[in-house]
CSV table of N, CA and C in Angstrom, one decimal:
chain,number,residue,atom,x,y,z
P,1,UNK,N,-146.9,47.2,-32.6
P,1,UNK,CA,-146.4,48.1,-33.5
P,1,UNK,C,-145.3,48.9,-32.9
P,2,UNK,N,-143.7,48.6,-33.4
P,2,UNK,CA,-142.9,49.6,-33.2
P,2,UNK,C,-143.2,51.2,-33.3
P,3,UNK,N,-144.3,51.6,-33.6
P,3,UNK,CA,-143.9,53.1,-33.2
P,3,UNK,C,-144.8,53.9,-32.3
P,4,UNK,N,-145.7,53.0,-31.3
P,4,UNK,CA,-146.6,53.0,-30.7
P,4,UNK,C,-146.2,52.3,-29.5
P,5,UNK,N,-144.9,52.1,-29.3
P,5,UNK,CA,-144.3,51.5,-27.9
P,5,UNK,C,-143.9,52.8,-26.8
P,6,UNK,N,-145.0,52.4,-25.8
P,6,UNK,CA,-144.6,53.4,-24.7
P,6,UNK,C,-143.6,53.5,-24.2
P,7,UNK,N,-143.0,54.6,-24.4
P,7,UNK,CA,-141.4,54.1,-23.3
P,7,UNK,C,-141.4,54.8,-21.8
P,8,UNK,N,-142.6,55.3,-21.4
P,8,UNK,CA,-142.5,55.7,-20.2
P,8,UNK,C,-142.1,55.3,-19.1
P,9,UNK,N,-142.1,53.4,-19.4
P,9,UNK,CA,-142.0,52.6,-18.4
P,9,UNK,C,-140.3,51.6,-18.5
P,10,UNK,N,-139.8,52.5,-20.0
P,10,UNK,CA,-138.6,51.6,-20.0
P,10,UNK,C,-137.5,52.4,-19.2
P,11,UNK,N,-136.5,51.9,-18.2
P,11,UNK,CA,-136.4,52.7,-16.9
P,11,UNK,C,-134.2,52.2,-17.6
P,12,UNK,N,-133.9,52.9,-18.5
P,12,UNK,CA,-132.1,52.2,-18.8
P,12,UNK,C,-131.7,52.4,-17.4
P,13,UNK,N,-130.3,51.0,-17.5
P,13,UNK,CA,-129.4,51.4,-16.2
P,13,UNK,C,-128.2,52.5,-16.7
P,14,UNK,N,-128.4,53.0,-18.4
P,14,UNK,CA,-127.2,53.6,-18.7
P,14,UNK,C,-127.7,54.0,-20.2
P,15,UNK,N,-127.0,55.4,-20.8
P,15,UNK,CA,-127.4,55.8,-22.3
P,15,UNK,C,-126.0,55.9,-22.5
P,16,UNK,N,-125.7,55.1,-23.9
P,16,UNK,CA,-124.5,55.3,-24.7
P,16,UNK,C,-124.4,56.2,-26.2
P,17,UNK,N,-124.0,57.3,-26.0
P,17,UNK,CA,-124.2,57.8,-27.1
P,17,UNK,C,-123.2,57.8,-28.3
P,18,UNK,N,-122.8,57.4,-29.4
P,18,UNK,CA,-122.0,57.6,-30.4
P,18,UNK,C,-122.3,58.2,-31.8
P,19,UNK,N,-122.1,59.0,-31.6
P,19,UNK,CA,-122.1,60.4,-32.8
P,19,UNK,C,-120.7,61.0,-33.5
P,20,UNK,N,-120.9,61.6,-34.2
P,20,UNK,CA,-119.7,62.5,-34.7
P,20,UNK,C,-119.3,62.4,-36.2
P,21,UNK,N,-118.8,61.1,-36.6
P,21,UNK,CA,-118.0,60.7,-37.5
P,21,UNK,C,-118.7,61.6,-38.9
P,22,UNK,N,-120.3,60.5,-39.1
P,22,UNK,CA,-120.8,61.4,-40.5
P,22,UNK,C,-120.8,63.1,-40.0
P,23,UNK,N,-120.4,63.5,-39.0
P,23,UNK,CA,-120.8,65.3,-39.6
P,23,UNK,C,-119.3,66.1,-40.0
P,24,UNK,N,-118.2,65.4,-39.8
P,24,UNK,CA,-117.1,65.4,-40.4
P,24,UNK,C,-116.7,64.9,-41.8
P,25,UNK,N,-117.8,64.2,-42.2
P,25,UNK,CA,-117.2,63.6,-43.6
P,25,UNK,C,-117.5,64.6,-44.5
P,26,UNK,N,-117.0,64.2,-45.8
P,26,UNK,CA,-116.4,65.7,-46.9
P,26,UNK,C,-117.7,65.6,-47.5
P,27,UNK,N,-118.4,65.0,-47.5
P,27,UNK,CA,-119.5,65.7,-48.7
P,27,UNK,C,-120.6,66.3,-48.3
P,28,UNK,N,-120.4,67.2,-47.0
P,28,UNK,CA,-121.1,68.4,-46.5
P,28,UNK,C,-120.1,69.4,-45.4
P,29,UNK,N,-120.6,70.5,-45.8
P,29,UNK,CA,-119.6,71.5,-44.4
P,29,UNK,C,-119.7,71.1,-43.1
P,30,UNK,N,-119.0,70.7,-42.1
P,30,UNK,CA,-118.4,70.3,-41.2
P,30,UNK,C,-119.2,71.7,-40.5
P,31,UNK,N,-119.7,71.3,-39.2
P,31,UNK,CA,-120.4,72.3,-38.3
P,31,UNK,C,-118.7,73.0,-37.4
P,32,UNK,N,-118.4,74.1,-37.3
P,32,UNK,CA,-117.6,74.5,-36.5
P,32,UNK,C,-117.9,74.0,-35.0
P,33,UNK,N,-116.4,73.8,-34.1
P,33,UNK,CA,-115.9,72.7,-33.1
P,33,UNK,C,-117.4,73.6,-32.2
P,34,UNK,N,-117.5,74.6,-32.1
P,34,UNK,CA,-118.0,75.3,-31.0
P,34,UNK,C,-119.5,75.1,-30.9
P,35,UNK,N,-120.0,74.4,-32.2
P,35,UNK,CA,-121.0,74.7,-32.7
P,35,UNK,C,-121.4,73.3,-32.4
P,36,UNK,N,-120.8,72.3,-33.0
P,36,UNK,CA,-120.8,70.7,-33.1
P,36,UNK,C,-120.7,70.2,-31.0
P,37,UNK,N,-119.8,70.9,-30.4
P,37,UNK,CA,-119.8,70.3,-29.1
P,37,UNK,C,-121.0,70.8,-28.0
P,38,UNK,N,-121.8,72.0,-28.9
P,38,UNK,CA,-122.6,72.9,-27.9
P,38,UNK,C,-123.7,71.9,-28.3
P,39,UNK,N,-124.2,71.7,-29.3
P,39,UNK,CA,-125.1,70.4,-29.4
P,39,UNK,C,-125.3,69.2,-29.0
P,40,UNK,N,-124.1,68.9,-29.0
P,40,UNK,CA,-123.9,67.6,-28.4
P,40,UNK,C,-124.0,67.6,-27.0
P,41,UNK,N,-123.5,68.7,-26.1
P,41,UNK,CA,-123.6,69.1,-24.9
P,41,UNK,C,-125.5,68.9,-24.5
P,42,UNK,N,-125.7,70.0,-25.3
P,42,UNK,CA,-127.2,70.0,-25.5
P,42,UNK,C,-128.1,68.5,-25.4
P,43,UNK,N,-127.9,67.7,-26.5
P,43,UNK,CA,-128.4,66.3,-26.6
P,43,UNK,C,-127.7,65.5,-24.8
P,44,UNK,N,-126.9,65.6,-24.3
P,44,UNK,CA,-126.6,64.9,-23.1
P,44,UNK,C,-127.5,65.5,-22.1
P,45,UNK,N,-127.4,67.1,-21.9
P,45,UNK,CA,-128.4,67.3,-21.0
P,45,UNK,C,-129.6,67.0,-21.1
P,46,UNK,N,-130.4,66.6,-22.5
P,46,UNK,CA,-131.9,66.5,-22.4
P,46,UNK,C,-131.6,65.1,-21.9
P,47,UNK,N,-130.9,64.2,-22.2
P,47,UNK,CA,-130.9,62.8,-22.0
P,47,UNK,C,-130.8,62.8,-20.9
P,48,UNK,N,-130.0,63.5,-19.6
P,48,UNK,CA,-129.9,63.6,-18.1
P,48,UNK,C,-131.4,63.8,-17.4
P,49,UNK,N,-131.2,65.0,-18.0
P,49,UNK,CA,-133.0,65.6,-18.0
P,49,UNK,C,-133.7,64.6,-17.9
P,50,UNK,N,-133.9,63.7,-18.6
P,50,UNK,CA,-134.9,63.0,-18.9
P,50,UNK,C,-135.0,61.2,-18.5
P,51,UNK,N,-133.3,60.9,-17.9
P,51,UNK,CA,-133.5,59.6,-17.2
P,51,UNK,C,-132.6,59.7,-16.2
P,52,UNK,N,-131.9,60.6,-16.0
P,52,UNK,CA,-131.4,60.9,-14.6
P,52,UNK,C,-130.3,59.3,-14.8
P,53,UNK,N,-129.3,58.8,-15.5
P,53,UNK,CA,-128.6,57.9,-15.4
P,53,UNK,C,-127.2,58.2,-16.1
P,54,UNK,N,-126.1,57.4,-15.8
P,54,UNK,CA,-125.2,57.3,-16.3
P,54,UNK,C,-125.0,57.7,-18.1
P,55,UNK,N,-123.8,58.4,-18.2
P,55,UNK,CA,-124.0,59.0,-19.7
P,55,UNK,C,-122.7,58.5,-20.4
P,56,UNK,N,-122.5,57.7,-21.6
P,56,UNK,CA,-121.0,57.4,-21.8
P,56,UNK,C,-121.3,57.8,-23.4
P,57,UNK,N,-120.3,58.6,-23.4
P,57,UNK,CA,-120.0,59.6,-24.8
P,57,UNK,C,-118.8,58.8,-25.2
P,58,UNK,N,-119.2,58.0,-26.3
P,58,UNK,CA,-118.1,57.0,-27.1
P,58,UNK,C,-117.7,58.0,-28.2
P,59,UNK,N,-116.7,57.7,-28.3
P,59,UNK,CA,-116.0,57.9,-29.9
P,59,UNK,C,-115.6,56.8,-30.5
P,60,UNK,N,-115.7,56.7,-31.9
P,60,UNK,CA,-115.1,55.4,-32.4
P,60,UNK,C,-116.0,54.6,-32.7
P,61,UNK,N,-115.4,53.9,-33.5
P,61,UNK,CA,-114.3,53.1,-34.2
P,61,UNK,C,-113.5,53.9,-35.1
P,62,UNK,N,-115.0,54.6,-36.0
P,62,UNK,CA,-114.4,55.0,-37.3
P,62,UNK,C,-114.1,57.1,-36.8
P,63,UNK,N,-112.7,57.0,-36.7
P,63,UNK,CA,-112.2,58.5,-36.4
P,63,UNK,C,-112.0,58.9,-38.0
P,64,UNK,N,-112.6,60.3,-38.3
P,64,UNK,CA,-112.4,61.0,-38.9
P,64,UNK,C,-111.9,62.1,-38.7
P,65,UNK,N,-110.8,62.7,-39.9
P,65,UNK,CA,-110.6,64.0,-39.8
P,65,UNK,C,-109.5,64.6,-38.6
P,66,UNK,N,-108.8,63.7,-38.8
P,66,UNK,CA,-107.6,63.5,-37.3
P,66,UNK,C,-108.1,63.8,-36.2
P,67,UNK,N,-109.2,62.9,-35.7
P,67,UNK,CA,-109.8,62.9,-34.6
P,67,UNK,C,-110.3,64.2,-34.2
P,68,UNK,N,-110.8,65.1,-34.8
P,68,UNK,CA,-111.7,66.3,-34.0
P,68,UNK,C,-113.2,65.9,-33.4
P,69,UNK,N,-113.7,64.8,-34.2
P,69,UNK,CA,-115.0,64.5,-33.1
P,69,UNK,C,-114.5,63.9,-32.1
P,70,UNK,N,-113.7,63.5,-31.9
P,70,UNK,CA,-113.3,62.9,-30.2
P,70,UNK,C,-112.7,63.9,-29.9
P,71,UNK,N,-112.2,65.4,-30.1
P,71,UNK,CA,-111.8,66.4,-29.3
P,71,UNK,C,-113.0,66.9,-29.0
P,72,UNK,N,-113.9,67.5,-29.7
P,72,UNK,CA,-115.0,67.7,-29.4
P,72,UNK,C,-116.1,67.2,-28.5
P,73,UNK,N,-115.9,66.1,-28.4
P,73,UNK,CA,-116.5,65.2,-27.4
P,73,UNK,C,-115.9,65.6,-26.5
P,74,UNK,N,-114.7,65.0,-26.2
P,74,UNK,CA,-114.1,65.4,-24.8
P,74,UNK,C,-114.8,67.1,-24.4
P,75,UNK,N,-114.3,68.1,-25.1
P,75,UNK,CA,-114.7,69.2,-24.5
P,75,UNK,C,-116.7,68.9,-24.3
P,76,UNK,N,-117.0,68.4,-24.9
P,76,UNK,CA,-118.6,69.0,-24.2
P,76,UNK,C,-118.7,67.5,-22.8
P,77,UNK,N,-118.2,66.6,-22.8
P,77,UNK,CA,-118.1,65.8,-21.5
P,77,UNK,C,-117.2,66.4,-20.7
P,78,UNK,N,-116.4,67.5,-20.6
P,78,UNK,CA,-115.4,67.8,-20.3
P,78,UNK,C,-117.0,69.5,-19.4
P,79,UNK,N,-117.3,70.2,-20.2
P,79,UNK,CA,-118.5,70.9,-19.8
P,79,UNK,C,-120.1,70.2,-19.1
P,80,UNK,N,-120.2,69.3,-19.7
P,80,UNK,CA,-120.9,68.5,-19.0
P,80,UNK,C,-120.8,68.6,-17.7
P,81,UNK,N,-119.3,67.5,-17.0
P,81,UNK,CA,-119.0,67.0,-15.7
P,81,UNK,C,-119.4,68.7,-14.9
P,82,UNK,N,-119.1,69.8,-15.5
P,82,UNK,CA,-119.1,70.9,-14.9
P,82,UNK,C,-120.5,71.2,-14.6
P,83,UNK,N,-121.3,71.1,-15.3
P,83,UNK,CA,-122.9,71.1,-15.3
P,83,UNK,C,-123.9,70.1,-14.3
P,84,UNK,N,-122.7,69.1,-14.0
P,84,UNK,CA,-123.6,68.1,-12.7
P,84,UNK,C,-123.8,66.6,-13.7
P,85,UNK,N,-123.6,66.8,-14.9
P,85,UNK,CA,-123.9,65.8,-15.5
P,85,UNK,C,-123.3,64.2,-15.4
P,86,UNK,N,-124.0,62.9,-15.2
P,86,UNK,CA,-123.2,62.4,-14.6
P,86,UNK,C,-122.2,61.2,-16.1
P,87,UNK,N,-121.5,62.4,-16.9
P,87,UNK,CA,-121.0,61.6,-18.4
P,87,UNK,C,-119.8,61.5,-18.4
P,88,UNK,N,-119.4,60.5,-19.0
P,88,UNK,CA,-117.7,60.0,-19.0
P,88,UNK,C,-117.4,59.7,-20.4
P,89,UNK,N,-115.9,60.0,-20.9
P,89,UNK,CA,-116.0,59.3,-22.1
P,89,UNK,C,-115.1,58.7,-22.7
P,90,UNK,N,-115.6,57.4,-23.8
P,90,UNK,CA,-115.0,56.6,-23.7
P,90,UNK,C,-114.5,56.1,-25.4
P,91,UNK,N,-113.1,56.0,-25.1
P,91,UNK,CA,-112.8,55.7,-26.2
P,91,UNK,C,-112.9,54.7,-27.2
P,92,UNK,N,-113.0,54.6,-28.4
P,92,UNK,CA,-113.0,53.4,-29.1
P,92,UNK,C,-112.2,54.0,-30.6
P,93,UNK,N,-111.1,54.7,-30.5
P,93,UNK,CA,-110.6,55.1,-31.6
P,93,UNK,C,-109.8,54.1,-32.0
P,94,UNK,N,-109.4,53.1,-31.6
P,94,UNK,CA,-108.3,52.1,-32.0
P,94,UNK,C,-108.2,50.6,-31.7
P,95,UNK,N,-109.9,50.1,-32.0
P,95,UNK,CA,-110.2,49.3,-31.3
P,95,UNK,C,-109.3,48.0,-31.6
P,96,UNK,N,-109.1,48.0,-32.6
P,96,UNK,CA,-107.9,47.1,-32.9
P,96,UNK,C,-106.7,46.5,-32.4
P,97,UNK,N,-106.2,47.6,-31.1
P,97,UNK,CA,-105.5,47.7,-30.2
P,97,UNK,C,-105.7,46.7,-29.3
P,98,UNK,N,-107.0,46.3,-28.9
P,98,UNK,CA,-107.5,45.6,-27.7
P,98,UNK,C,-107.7,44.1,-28.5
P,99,UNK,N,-107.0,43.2,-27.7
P,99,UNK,CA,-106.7,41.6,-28.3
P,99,UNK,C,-108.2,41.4,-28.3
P,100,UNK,N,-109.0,41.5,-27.5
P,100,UNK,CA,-110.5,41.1,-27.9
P,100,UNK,C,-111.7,41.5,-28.8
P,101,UNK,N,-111.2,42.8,-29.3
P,101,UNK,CA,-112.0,42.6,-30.7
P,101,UNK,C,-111.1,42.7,-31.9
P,102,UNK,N,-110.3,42.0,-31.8
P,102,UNK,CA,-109.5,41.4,-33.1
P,102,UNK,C,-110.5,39.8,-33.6
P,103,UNK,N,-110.5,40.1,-35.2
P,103,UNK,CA,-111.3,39.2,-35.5
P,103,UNK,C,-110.4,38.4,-36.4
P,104,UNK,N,-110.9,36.9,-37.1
P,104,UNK,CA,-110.4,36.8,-38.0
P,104,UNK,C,-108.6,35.6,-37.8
């Protein structure tokens, strides 16, 4: 049973996180920048907290809203690195750009 899987023992070499896009879309108020990156901040440290491994804060594909969730990202990886945290982050706003995920 999927919800009865212990994960005590599952040990990642790495947590990828990608968030943002739906809390910028229009058919709910948009959390202010200060508000949206201090959470996010928040969610990386319990994740440090809790497996002590590499952290990569993606943005992308789908940028909304002329990219404020990838500004906001940057600033709380940007507070993170200041906190000991060991997160980096990585872009995916334009993946299209990169000949290898061109499809078709």
């Amino acid at each position: 049973n999927i919800y009865n899987f212990d994960n005590s023992s599952f040990a990642p070499d790495a947590v990828l996180i990608n968030l943002g896009t739906n809390d910028y879309a229009n058919y709910h108020p948009a959390p202010t920048a200060a508000e949206w990156t201090a959470a996010y901040l928040q969610l990386a440290t319990r994740v440090h907290e809790s497996r002590k491994v590499p952290i990569f804060a993606i943005c992308g594909p789908w940028v909304v809203d002329n990219g404020i969730e990838c500004s906001n990202i940057k600033d709380a990886v940007s507070a993170g690195i200041q906190q000991g945290i060991p997160i980096t982050y990585v872009s995916l706003e334009n993946p299209v750009l990169v000949p290898q995920n061109r499809s078709g």
